[in-house]
Short mmCIF file of C-alpha atoms in Angstrom, two decimals:
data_model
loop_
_atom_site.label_atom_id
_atom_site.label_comp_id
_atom_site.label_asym_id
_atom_site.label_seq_id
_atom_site.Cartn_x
_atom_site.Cartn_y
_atom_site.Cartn_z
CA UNK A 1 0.00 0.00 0.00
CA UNK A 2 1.14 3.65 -0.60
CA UNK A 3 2.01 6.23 1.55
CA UNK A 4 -0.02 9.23 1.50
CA UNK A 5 2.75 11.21 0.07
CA UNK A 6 5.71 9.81 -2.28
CA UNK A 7 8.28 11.86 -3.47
CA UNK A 8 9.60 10.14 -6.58
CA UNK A 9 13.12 11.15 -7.87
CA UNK A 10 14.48 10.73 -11.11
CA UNK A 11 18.12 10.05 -10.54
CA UNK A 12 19.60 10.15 -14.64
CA UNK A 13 23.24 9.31 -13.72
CA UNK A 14 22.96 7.25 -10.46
CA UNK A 15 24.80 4.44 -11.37
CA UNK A 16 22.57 0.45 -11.28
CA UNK A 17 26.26 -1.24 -10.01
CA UNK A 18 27.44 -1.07 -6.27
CA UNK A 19 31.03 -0.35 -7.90
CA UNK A 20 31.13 3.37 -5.88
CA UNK A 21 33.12 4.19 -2.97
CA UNK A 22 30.75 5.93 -0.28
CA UNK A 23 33.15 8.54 -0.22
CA UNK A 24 32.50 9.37 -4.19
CA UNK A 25 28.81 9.58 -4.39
CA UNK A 26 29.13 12.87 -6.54
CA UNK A 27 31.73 11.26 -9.01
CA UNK A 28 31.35 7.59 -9.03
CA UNK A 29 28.09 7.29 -7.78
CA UNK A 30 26.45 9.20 -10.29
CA UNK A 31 25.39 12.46 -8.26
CA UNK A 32 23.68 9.50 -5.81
CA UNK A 33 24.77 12.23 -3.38
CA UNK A 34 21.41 14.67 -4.79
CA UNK A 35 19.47 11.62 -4.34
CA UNK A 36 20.25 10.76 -0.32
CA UNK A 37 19.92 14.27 0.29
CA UNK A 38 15.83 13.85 -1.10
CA UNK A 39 15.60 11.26 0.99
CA UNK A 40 16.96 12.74 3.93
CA UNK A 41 14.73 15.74 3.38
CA UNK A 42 11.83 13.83 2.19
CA UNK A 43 11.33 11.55 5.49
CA UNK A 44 12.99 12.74 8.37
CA UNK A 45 11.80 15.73 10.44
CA UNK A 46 13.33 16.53 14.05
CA UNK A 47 13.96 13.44 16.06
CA UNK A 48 11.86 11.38 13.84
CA UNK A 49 10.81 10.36 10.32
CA UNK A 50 7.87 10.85 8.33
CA UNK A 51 5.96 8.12 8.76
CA UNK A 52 2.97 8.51 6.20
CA UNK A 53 5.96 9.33 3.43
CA UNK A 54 7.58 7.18 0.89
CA UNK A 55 10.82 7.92 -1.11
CA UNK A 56 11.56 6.67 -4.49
CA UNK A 57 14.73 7.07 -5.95
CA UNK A 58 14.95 6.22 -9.64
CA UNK A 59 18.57 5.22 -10.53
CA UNK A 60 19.25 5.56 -14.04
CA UNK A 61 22.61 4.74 -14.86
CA UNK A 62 25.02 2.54 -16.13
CA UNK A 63 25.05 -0.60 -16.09
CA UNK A 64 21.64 -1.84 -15.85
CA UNK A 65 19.42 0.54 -15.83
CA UNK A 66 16.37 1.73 -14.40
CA UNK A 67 16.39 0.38 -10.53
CA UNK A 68 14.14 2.20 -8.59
CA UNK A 69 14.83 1.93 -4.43
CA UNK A 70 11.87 2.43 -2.40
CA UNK A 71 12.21 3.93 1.11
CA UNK A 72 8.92 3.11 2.89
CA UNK A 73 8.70 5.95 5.41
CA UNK A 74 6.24 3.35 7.57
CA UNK A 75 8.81 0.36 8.19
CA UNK A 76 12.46 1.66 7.60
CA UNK A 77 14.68 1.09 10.07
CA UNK A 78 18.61 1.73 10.04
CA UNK A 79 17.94 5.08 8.39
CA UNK A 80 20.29 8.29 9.89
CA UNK A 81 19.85 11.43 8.33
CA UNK A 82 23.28 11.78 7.29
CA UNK A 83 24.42 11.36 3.16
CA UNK A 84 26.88 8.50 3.83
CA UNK A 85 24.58 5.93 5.81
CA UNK A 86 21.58 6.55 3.18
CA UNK A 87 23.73 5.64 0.26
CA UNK A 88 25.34 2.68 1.99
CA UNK A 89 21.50 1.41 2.31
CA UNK A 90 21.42 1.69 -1.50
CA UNK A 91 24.84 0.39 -2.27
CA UNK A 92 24.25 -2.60 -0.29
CA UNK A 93 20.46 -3.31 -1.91
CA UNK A 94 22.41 -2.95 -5.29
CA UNK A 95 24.71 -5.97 -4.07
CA UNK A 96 21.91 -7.87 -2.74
CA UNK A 97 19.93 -7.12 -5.74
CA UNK A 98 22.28 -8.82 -8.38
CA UNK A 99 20.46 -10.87 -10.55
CA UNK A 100 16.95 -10.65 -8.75
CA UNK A 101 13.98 -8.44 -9.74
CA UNK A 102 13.56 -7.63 -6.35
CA UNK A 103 14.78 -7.32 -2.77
CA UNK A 104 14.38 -6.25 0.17
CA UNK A 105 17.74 -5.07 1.29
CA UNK A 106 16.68 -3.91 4.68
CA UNK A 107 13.47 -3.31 6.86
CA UNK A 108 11.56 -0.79 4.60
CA UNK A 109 14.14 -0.28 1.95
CA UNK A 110 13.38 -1.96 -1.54
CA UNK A 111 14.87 -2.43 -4.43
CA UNK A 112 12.72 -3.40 -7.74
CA UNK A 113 14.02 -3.59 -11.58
CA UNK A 114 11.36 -1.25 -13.02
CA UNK A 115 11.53 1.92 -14.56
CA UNK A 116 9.11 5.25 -14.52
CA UNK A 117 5.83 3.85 -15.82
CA UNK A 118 6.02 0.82 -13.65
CA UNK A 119 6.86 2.56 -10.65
CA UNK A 120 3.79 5.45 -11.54
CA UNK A 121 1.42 2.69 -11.85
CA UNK A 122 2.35 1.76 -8.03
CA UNK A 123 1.59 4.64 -6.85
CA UNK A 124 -0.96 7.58 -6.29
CA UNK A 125 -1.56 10.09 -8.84
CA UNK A 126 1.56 11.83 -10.33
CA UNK A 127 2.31 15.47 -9.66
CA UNK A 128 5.48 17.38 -11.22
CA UNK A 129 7.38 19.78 -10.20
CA UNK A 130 8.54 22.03 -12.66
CA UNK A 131 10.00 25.35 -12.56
CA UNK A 132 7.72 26.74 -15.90
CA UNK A 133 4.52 24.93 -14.07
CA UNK A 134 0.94 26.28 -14.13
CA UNK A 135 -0.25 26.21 -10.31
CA UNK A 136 1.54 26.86 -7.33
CA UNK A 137 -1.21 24.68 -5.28
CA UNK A 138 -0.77 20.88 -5.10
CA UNK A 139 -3.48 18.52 -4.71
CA UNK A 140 -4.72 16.96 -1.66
CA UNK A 141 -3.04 13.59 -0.93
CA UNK A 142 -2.62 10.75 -1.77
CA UNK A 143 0.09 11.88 -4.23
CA UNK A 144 3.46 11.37 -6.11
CA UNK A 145 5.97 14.72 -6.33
CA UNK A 146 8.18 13.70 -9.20
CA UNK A 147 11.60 15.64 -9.64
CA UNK A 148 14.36 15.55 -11.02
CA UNK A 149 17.65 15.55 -9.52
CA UNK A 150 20.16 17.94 -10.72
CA UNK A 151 19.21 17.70 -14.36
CA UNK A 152 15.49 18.23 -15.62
CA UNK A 153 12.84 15.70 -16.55
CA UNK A 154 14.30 14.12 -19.70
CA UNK A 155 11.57 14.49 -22.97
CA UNK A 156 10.54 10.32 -22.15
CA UNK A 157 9.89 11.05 -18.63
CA UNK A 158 8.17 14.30 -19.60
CA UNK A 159 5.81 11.62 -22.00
CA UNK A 160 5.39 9.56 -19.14
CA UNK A 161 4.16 12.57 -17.33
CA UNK A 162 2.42 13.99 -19.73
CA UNK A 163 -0.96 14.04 -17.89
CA UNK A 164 0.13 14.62 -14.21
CA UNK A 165 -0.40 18.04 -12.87
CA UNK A 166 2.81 20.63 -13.23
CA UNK A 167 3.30 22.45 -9.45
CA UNK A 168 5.96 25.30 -9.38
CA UNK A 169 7.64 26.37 -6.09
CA UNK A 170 8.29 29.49 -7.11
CA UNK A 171 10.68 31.74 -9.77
CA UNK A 172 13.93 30.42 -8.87
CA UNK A 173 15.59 27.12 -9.54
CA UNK A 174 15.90 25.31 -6.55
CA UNK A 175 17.81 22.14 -5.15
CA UNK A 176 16.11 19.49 -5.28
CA UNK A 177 15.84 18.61 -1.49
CA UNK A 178 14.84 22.15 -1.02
CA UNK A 179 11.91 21.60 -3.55
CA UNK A 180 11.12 18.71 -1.28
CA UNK A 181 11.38 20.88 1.76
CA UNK A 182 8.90 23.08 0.38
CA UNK A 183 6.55 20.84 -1.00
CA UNK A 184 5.80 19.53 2.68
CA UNK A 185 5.70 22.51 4.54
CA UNK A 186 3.07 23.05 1.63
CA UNK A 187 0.83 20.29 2.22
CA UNK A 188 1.60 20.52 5.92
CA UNK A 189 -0.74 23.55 5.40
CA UNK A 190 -3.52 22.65 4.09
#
């Protein structure tokens, strides 16, 4: 079942192999270090975590592209809000992961071998965020905030979004766990 709110991000360079050193996740990881940073800001608050949010991180690149890792905001466990403990979660599902089309890698911390439609069909209806969007008001949950990381929404994934919603943040070009930031204290609101 999914969360009430999932932040979905598109990571286009985040390399499929566990062949990074933690200590390289803007080189060799394929800016996984953007991606850990959404989740951090995506499901932990102060002295706790998010418990009715989801983050999916889309990993793109090479070798074996599209893994998507789900962190289920409800059942993770061994999750610190730091960059280097996040991505060792992911670099260890990617060993575990091998030649599987799924796994569980630790409590509340999946990895599946499905790309962007499979992943939106999981999940609640699609918003994106985009900084050329029509509304700045975001519907009421359930939902999915897609974003990119540090490059935009690629002309495919734009097609696969072609009917979801597009929610700016404002006129500046934000990162993109600041975008997630925002978005929450947005629905917090309503």
């Amino acid at each position: 079942m999914a969360a009430d709110r999932n932040f979905l991000i598109l990571g286009h360079r985040a390399r499929t192999a566990p062949d990074w050193k933690l200590d390289d996740l803007c080189g060799g990881g394929g800016r996984l270090d953007v991606l850990v940073r959404c989740v951090t800001a995506a499901l932990w608050v102060s002295h706790g975590l998010r418990r009715d949010t989801d983050a999916w991180l889309l990993l793109s690149g090479p070798p074996t592209p599209p893994v998507a890792v789900h962190f289920c905001g409800a059942t993770v466990r061994y999750l610190n809000p730091d960059e280097r403990s996040t991505a060792a979660l992911v670099r260890n599902g990617l060993v575990k992961l091998r030649n599987r089309d799924s796994v569980e890698a630790s409590p509340g911390v999946t990895l599946h071998r499905i790309g962007l439609p499979e992943v939106l069909a999981r999940l609640p209806p699609a918003v994106l965020l985009d900084e050329a969007g029509d509304t700045t008001e975001f519907p009421e949950p359930p939902l999915t905030i897609v974003l990119g990381d540090d490059r935009d929404p690629t002309e495919a994934e734009r097609g696969a979004l072609a009917s979801a919603p597009r929610v700016r943040l404002g006129d500046r070009s934000l990162l993109s766990s600041a975008c997630i930031t925002l978005a929450h204290h947005a629905l917090d609101a309503q």
